[in-house]
CSV table of C-alpha atoms in Angstrom, one decimal:
chain,number,residue,atom,x,y,z
A,25,MET,CA,104.4,150.0,245.2
A,26,SER,CA,101.0,148.2,244.5
A,27,ASP,CA,100.2,146.5,241.2
A,28,SER,CA,97.4,149.3,240.1
A,29,GLU,CA,100.4,151.5,240.0
A,30,TYR,CA,102.7,149.5,238.2
A,31,THR,CA,102.9,150.6,234.6
A,32,PRO,CA,104.8,148.4,231.7
A,33,ALA,CA,106.8,150.1,229.5
A,34,GLY,CA,105.7,150.6,226.3
A,35,SER,CA,101.8,150.3,227.2
A,36,VAL,CA,99.4,152.9,227.2
A,37,GLY,CA,100.1,155.7,229.9
A,38,ALA,CA,103.1,155.1,230.2
A,39,THR,CA,105.2,158.3,230.8
A,40,ASN,CA,108.0,159.5,228.0
A,41,GLU,CA,110.5,160.4,230.4
A,42,GLU,CA,114.1,158.8,229.6
A,43,PRO,CA,115.3,156.3,232.3
A,44,GLU,CA,118.2,157.2,234.4
A,45,PRO,CA,121.3,155.8,233.2
A,46,ILE,CA,123.0,152.9,234.5
A,47,LYS,CA,126.1,153.9,236.7
A,48,ALA,CA,128.4,150.9,235.9
A,49,VAL,CA,131.0,150.3,238.6
A,50,PRO,CA,134.2,148.7,237.4
A,51,LEU,CA,134.8,145.5,239.2
A,52,ARG,CA,137.9,145.9,241.7
A,53,ARG,CA,140.9,143.5,241.2
A,54,PRO,CA,142.7,143.9,244.3
A,55,GLY,CA,144.8,140.8,243.3
A,56,ARG,CA,146.4,142.8,240.3
A,57,TRP,CA,147.8,145.4,242.1
A,58,ILE,CA,149.3,143.2,244.7
A,59,ALA,CA,151.2,141.2,241.8
A,60,ALA,CA,152.1,144.6,240.2
A,61,ILE,CA,153.4,145.7,243.9
A,62,VAL,CA,155.5,142.9,244.3
A,63,VAL,CA,156.4,142.7,241.2
A,64,GLY,CA,157.9,146.3,240.6
A,65,ALA,CA,159.6,146.0,244.2
A,66,LEU,CA,162.0,143.1,243.2
A,67,LEU,CA,162.5,144.5,239.5
A,68,ALA,CA,163.7,147.8,241.5
A,69,LEU,CA,166.1,145.5,244.0
A,70,PHE,CA,167.3,143.7,241.2
A,71,VAL,CA,168.1,146.7,239.2
A,72,TYR,CA,169.7,148.1,242.6
A,73,GLY,CA,171.3,145.0,243.2
A,74,ALA,CA,172.8,145.1,239.4
A,75,LEU,CA,173.8,148.8,239.6
A,76,THR,CA,175.8,148.6,243.1
A,77,ASN,CA,177.6,145.2,241.7
A,78,GLU,CA,180.8,145.6,241.0
A,79,ALA,CA,181.6,142.6,239.3
A,80,TYR,CA,179.3,143.8,235.8
A,81,ARG,CA,181.2,146.6,235.0
A,82,TRP,CA,179.2,149.1,234.2
A,83,ASP,CA,181.8,151.5,232.8
A,84,ILE,CA,183.6,148.6,230.9
A,85,TYR,CA,180.0,147.7,229.4
A,86,ALA,CA,179.5,151.5,228.5
A,87,ARG,CA,182.6,151.8,226.8
A,88,TYR,CA,182.4,148.2,224.4
A,89,LEU,CA,178.9,148.9,223.8
A,90,PHE,CA,179.4,150.9,220.8
A,91,ASP,CA,183.0,150.0,219.7
A,92,GLU,CA,183.3,149.4,216.3
A,93,ARG,CA,184.5,146.1,216.5
A,94,ILE,CA,181.3,145.2,218.3
A,95,SER,CA,178.8,146.9,215.5
A,96,ALA,CA,180.7,145.5,213.2
A,97,ALA,CA,180.2,142.1,214.7
A,98,ALA,CA,176.9,142.6,214.8
A,99,TRP,CA,176.5,143.4,210.9
A,100,LYS,CA,178.0,140.1,210.6
A,101,THR,CA,175.7,138.2,212.8
A,102,ILE,CA,172.8,140.1,210.5
A,103,GLN,CA,174.6,139.1,207.3
A,104,LEU,CA,174.8,135.3,208.8
A,105,THR,CA,170.9,135.3,209.6
A,106,VAL,CA,169.7,137.2,206.2
A,107,LEU,CA,171.8,134.7,204.0
A,108,ALA,CA,171.2,131.5,206.0
A,109,MET,CA,167.0,132.1,206.3
A,110,ALA,CA,167.1,132.6,202.7
A,111,ILE,CA,168.7,129.5,202.4
A,112,ALA,CA,166.4,127.8,204.5
A,113,ILE,CA,163.2,129.5,203.1
A,114,VAL,CA,163.9,128.5,199.1
A,115,LEU,CA,165.4,125.3,199.9
A,116,GLY,CA,162.7,124.4,203.0
A,117,VAL,CA,159.9,125.1,200.2
A,118,ILE,CA,161.4,123.0,197.7
A,119,LEU,CA,161.7,120.3,200.2
A,120,ALA,CA,157.7,121.0,201.3
A,121,VAL,CA,156.8,120.4,197.6
A,122,MET,CA,158.9,116.7,197.7
A,123,ARG,CA,156.8,116.0,200.5
A,124,LEU,CA,153.6,116.6,199.3
A,125,SER,CA,154.5,114.9,196.0
A,126,SER,CA,152.7,111.8,195.4
A,127,ASN,CA,155.8,110.6,193.9
A,128,PRO,CA,157.8,108.2,196.4
A,129,VAL,CA,161.0,109.1,195.5
A,130,LEU,CA,160.6,112.7,195.6
A,131,LYS,CA,158.8,112.0,199.0
A,132,THR,CA,161.6,109.4,200.4
A,133,VAL,CA,164.4,111.9,199.4
A,134,ALA,CA,162.7,114.5,201.8
A,135,TRP,CA,162.0,112.7,204.8
A,136,VAL,CA,165.5,111.4,204.6
A,137,TYR,CA,166.8,114.8,204.8
A,138,LEU,CA,164.3,115.9,207.6
A,139,TRP,CA,165.4,112.9,209.4
A,140,VAL,CA,169.2,113.7,209.2
A,141,PHE,CA,169.3,117.5,209.9
A,142,ARG,CA,166.5,117.4,212.3
A,143,GLY,CA,168.2,114.6,214.5
A,144,THR,CA,171.5,115.6,214.4
A,145,PRO,CA,172.6,118.5,216.9
A,146,VAL,CA,173.5,122.1,214.8
A,147,TYR,CA,176.4,122.4,216.8
A,148,VAL,CA,177.7,118.8,215.5
A,149,GLN,CA,176.4,119.8,212.0
A,150,LEU,CA,178.9,122.8,212.5
A,151,VAL,CA,181.8,121.1,213.5
A,152,PHE,CA,181.4,118.8,210.4
A,153,TRP,CA,181.2,121.9,208.1
A,154,GLY,CA,184.5,123.4,209.6
A,155,LEU,CA,186.1,119.8,208.8
A,156,PHE,CA,185.1,119.7,205.4
A,157,PRO,CA,187.7,121.0,204.0
A,158,ALA,CA,189.6,118.0,205.6
A,159,ILE,CA,187.4,116.0,204.3
A,160,TYR,CA,187.2,116.9,200.6
A,161,LYS,CA,190.8,117.9,200.4
A,162,GLN,CA,189.6,119.2,196.4
A,163,LEU,CA,186.5,119.9,194.7
A,164,ASP,CA,185.8,118.9,191.1
A,165,LEU,CA,183.1,120.0,188.8
A,166,GLY,CA,182.7,118.4,184.8
A,167,ILE,CA,181.9,115.6,183.5
A,168,PRO,CA,182.8,112.2,185.7
A,169,PHE,CA,185.8,110.0,185.0
A,170,VAL,CA,186.1,112.3,181.6
A,171,HIS,CA,186.7,115.8,182.0
A,172,GLN,CA,187.1,117.8,185.1
A,173,PHE,CA,186.1,121.8,184.3
A,174,VAL,CA,187.1,123.4,187.6
A,175,HIS,CA,189.3,122.4,190.3
A,176,ILE,CA,188.9,124.3,193.8
A,177,ASP,CA,191.6,123.7,196.4
A,178,LEU,CA,189.3,123.5,199.7
A,179,GLN,CA,192.2,123.0,202.3
A,180,GLY,CA,193.7,126.6,200.7
A,181,LEU,CA,190.0,128.4,200.7
A,182,ASN,CA,189.6,130.6,203.9
A,183,ALA,CA,186.0,130.1,203.3
A,184,ALA,CA,184.8,130.0,207.4
A,185,PHE,CA,182.1,132.4,206.6
A,186,LEU,CA,180.3,130.5,203.8
A,187,PHE,CA,180.7,127.1,205.8
A,188,ALA,CA,178.6,129.1,208.3
A,189,ILE,CA,175.9,129.8,206.3
A,190,ILE,CA,175.9,126.7,204.6
A,191,GLY,CA,175.5,125.0,207.9
A,192,LEU,CA,173.1,127.3,209.2
A,193,GLY,CA,171.0,127.4,205.9
A,194,LEU,CA,171.1,123.7,205.6
A,195,ASN,CA,169.7,122.8,209.3
A,196,GLU,CA,167.2,125.4,209.1
A,197,ALA,CA,165.3,124.2,205.9
A,198,ALA,CA,164.7,121.0,207.6
A,199,TYR,CA,162.1,122.9,210.1
A,200,MET,CA,161.1,125.4,207.3
A,201,ALA,CA,159.9,122.6,204.9
A,202,GLU,CA,157.4,121.6,207.6
A,203,ILE,CA,156.7,125.0,208.6
A,204,VAL,CA,155.4,125.2,204.9
A,205,ARG,CA,154.2,121.9,204.7
A,206,ALA,CA,151.7,122.9,207.6
A,207,GLY,CA,150.5,125.9,206.3
A,208,VAL,CA,149.6,124.5,202.9
A,209,ASN,CA,147.8,122.0,204.6
A,210,SER,CA,145.8,124.3,206.6
A,211,VAL,CA,144.3,125.2,203.5
A,212,GLY,CA,141.1,123.4,202.6
A,213,GLU,CA,141.1,121.2,199.6
A,214,GLY,CA,137.6,123.4,197.9
A,215,GLN,CA,140.1,126.3,197.7
A,216,THR,CA,142.2,123.8,195.6
A,217,GLU,CA,139.7,122.3,194.1
A,218,ALA,CA,137.6,125.6,192.9
A,219,SER,CA,140.8,127.0,191.8
A,220,VAL,CA,141.3,123.8,189.6
A,221,ALA,CA,137.6,124.2,188.0
A,222,LEU,CA,138.5,127.8,186.9
A,223,GLY,CA,141.4,126.4,185.0
A,224,MET,CA,144.2,127.1,186.8
A,225,THR,CA,147.3,125.3,187.2
A,226,TRP,CA,149.0,124.1,190.0
A,227,SER,CA,151.6,126.6,190.0
A,228,GLN,CA,149.0,129.2,189.6
A,229,THR,CA,146.7,127.6,192.5
A,230,MET,CA,149.6,127.6,194.6
A,231,ARG,CA,150.5,131.2,193.8
A,232,ARG,CA,147.2,132.4,193.8
A,233,THR,CA,144.8,130.5,196.1
A,234,VAL,CA,146.9,128.3,198.8
A,235,LEU,CA,150.3,130.6,199.2
A,236,PRO,CA,148.4,133.6,200.4
A,237,GLN,CA,146.2,131.8,202.7
A,238,ALA,CA,148.9,129.7,204.0
A,239,MET,CA,151.2,132.7,205.1
A,240,ARG,CA,148.6,133.6,207.6
A,241,VAL,CA,150.1,130.5,209.5
A,242,ILE,CA,153.6,130.0,207.6
A,243,ILE,CA,154.1,133.6,209.3
A,244,PRO,CA,154.3,133.6,212.9
A,245,PRO,CA,156.6,130.2,213.4
A,246,THR,CA,159.0,131.7,210.7
A,247,GLY,CA,159.4,134.7,212.4
A,248,ASN,CA,160.3,132.3,215.5
A,249,GLU,CA,162.7,130.7,213.4
A,250,LEU,CA,164.3,134.1,212.2
A,251,ILE,CA,164.5,135.2,215.9
A,252,GLY,CA,166.4,131.5,216.5
A,253,MET,CA,168.7,132.0,214.0
A,254,LEU,CA,170.0,134.7,215.0
A,255,LYS,CA,170.8,133.3,218.4
A,256,THR,CA,171.9,130.5,217.3
A,257,THR,CA,174.6,132.4,215.2
A,258,SER,CA,176.8,131.8,218.0
A,259,LEU,CA,177.5,128.4,217.8
A,260,VAL,CA,179.3,129.5,214.5
A,261,SER,CA,182.6,129.2,216.6
A,262,ALA,CA,182.4,125.3,216.3
A,263,ILE,CA,183.6,126.1,212.5
A,264,PRO,CA,185.4,128.0,214.1
A,265,TYR,CA,184.0,131.6,213.1
A,266,THR,CA,184.6,134.3,215.1
A,267,LEU,CA,183.7,137.2,213.7
A,268,GLU,CA,180.1,137.7,214.3
A,269,LEU,CA,178.8,139.0,217.7
A,270,TYR,CA,179.5,136.7,220.5
A,271,GLY,CA,182.6,134.9,219.0
A,272,ARG,CA,184.1,139.0,218.8
A,273,THR,CA,182.6,139.6,222.5
A,274,ARG,CA,184.7,136.3,224.3
A,275,ASP,CA,187.8,137.2,221.8
A,276,ILE,CA,187.8,140.5,223.9
A,277,SER,CA,186.9,139.4,226.9
A,278,GLY,CA,189.5,137.1,226.7
A,279,ALA,CA,192.3,140.3,226.0
A,280,ASN,CA,190.7,142.2,229.1
A,281,PHE,CA,190.0,139.5,231.3
A,282,GLN,CA,186.2,141.2,232.0
A,283,PRO,CA,183.8,138.5,230.4
A,284,ILE,CA,180.6,139.8,232.4
A,285,PRO,CA,180.2,143.4,230.8
A,286,LEU,CA,181.2,141.8,227.5
A,287,LEU,CA,178.4,139.2,228.0
A,288,MET,CA,176.2,142.4,228.8
A,289,VAL,CA,177.4,143.9,225.7
A,290,ALA,CA,176.5,141.2,223.1
A,291,ALA,CA,172.9,140.3,225.3
A,292,THR,CA,172.0,143.9,224.6
A,293,TRP,CA,172.9,143.7,220.9
A,294,TYR,CA,171.1,140.5,220.1
A,295,LEU,CA,167.8,142.2,222.3
A,296,ALA,CA,168.1,145.4,219.9
A,297,ILE,CA,168.3,143.2,216.7
A,298,THR,CA,165.5,140.6,217.9
A,299,SER,CA,162.8,144.0,218.9
A,300,VAL,CA,163.3,144.8,215.2
A,301,LEU,CA,162.8,141.7,213.6
A,302,MET,CA,159.6,141.2,216.2
A,303,ILE,CA,158.2,144.3,215.0
A,304,GLY,CA,158.8,143.3,211.6
A,305,GLN,CA,156.7,140.0,212.2
A,306,TYR,CA,154.1,141.9,214.0
A,307,TYR,CA,153.4,143.8,210.8
A,308,LEU,CA,153.7,141.2,208.4
A,309,GLU,CA,151.3,139.2,210.8
A,310,ARG,CA,148.7,141.7,210.3
A,311,TYR,CA,149.2,142.6,206.3
A,312,PHE,CA,148.6,138.3,206.2
A,313,SER,CA,145.9,138.1,208.4
A,314,LYS,CA,143.5,140.9,206.4
A,315,GLY,CA,140.3,139.0,206.0
A,316,ALA,CA,140.9,136.5,208.9
A,317,THR,CA,138.6,138.0,211.7
A,318,ARG,CA,135.2,140.3,211.4
A,319,GLU,CA,137.6,143.6,212.8
A,320,LEU,CA,137.2,145.9,210.5
A,321,THR,CA,140.4,147.8,209.5
A,322,THR,CA,140.8,151.3,209.1
A,323,ARG,CA,140.8,151.0,205.3
A,324,GLN,CA,137.7,149.0,204.9
A,325,LEU,CA,135.9,151.6,207.3
A,326,GLN,CA,136.7,154.8,205.1
A,327,ALA,CA,135.9,152.5,201.8
A,328,LEU,CA,132.4,152.0,203.4
A,329,ALA,CA,132.2,155.2,204.7
A,330,ASP,CA,133.1,156.8,201.4
A,331,ALA,CA,130.7,154.2,199.5
A,332,GLU,CA,127.7,155.9,201.7
A,333,GLY,CA,129.0,159.5,201.2
A,334,LYS,CA,129.8,159.7,205.1
A,335,PRO,CA,132.5,161.3,206.4
A,336,LEU,CA,134.3,158.9,208.6
A,337,ILE,CA,134.5,159.6,212.3
A,338,VAL,CA,137.4,157.6,214.7
A,339,GLU,CA,137.0,157.9,218.0
A,340,PRO,CA,140.3,158.7,219.6
A,341,GLY,CA,142.0,155.7,220.8
A,342,THR,CA,140.0,153.3,219.3
A,343,ALA,CA,142.0,153.1,215.9
A,344,HIS,CA,144.3,154.1,213.9
A,345,LEU,CA,144.5,157.7,211.7
A,346,PRO,CA,142.3,157.1,208.5
A,347,ASP,CA,144.9,155.7,205.9
A,348,ALA,CA,142.7,157.4,202.9
A,349,PRO,CA,141.7,161.1,202.1
A,350,GLY,CA,138.0,161.6,202.9
A,351,GLY,CA,138.0,161.1,206.5
A,352,GLU,CA,137.7,163.3,209.7
A,353,ARG,CA,138.7,162.5,213.6
A,354,LYS,CA,136.2,163.5,216.4
């Protein structure tokens, strides 16, 4: 084509014909397909080997998977996890506030607590709590050297479950304190200064300004610690307490001499509970991450559409269903 025949788009004399659509060819990635085939083949070989290996004893696995003793032990494991994490979160927030305080005594006490409980293995701490009744045979509550109101005989107290909760909670509180402190420090100082300028007190600033923004940083590691706590409950046999999931399966395997299928049963229950916790963590993270990205949620899109008096059209597969009336799907 000569220069005289060329007419730039938008110039006088240019045609109004629509340009031909661009035919985009997706980028071919043969490496992905090769990797998928290799991984699929290895997975198939592993599954076939596990199904044909008599050591797994899948009949024993199926018999004990929903056994009443196993389900009761799983419930005890959930109780240990929830109660210990409740203690850890409350005490961790207190320790984090002490670390952030300008009082040197509070900062020192919090630092020593973290130094002790983060510096020693949790199994050693649980063994100590198991020996607690032997160290302190009696617990007296009252006015020292004057009058004692309550006398508790620790040796005659069968409280292995309570000591397990205390041991796990006190250990986890040291890690939760650092998580909370990191979340609070992630909020800019300007947020605190603006809240003080509005006349808010320190507690109001923390509750209404700092903590809501810090939760976006606190939730992910807290979810990881919760899942870690679920698995750490398998160590409470050091107290000793054996009514949780791993201890119960170990006792049953000691009676029928089938440790492998019982370990598979425990692993299945741990995976099931962990999956539920991961789903809950996902929705918590999504809730507290509102406003952190520029991507609008369906509810925000619905509010904009209602403000403009237009129906909301959601493309299939690109967003969730409208969570407010007035929208429609195309």
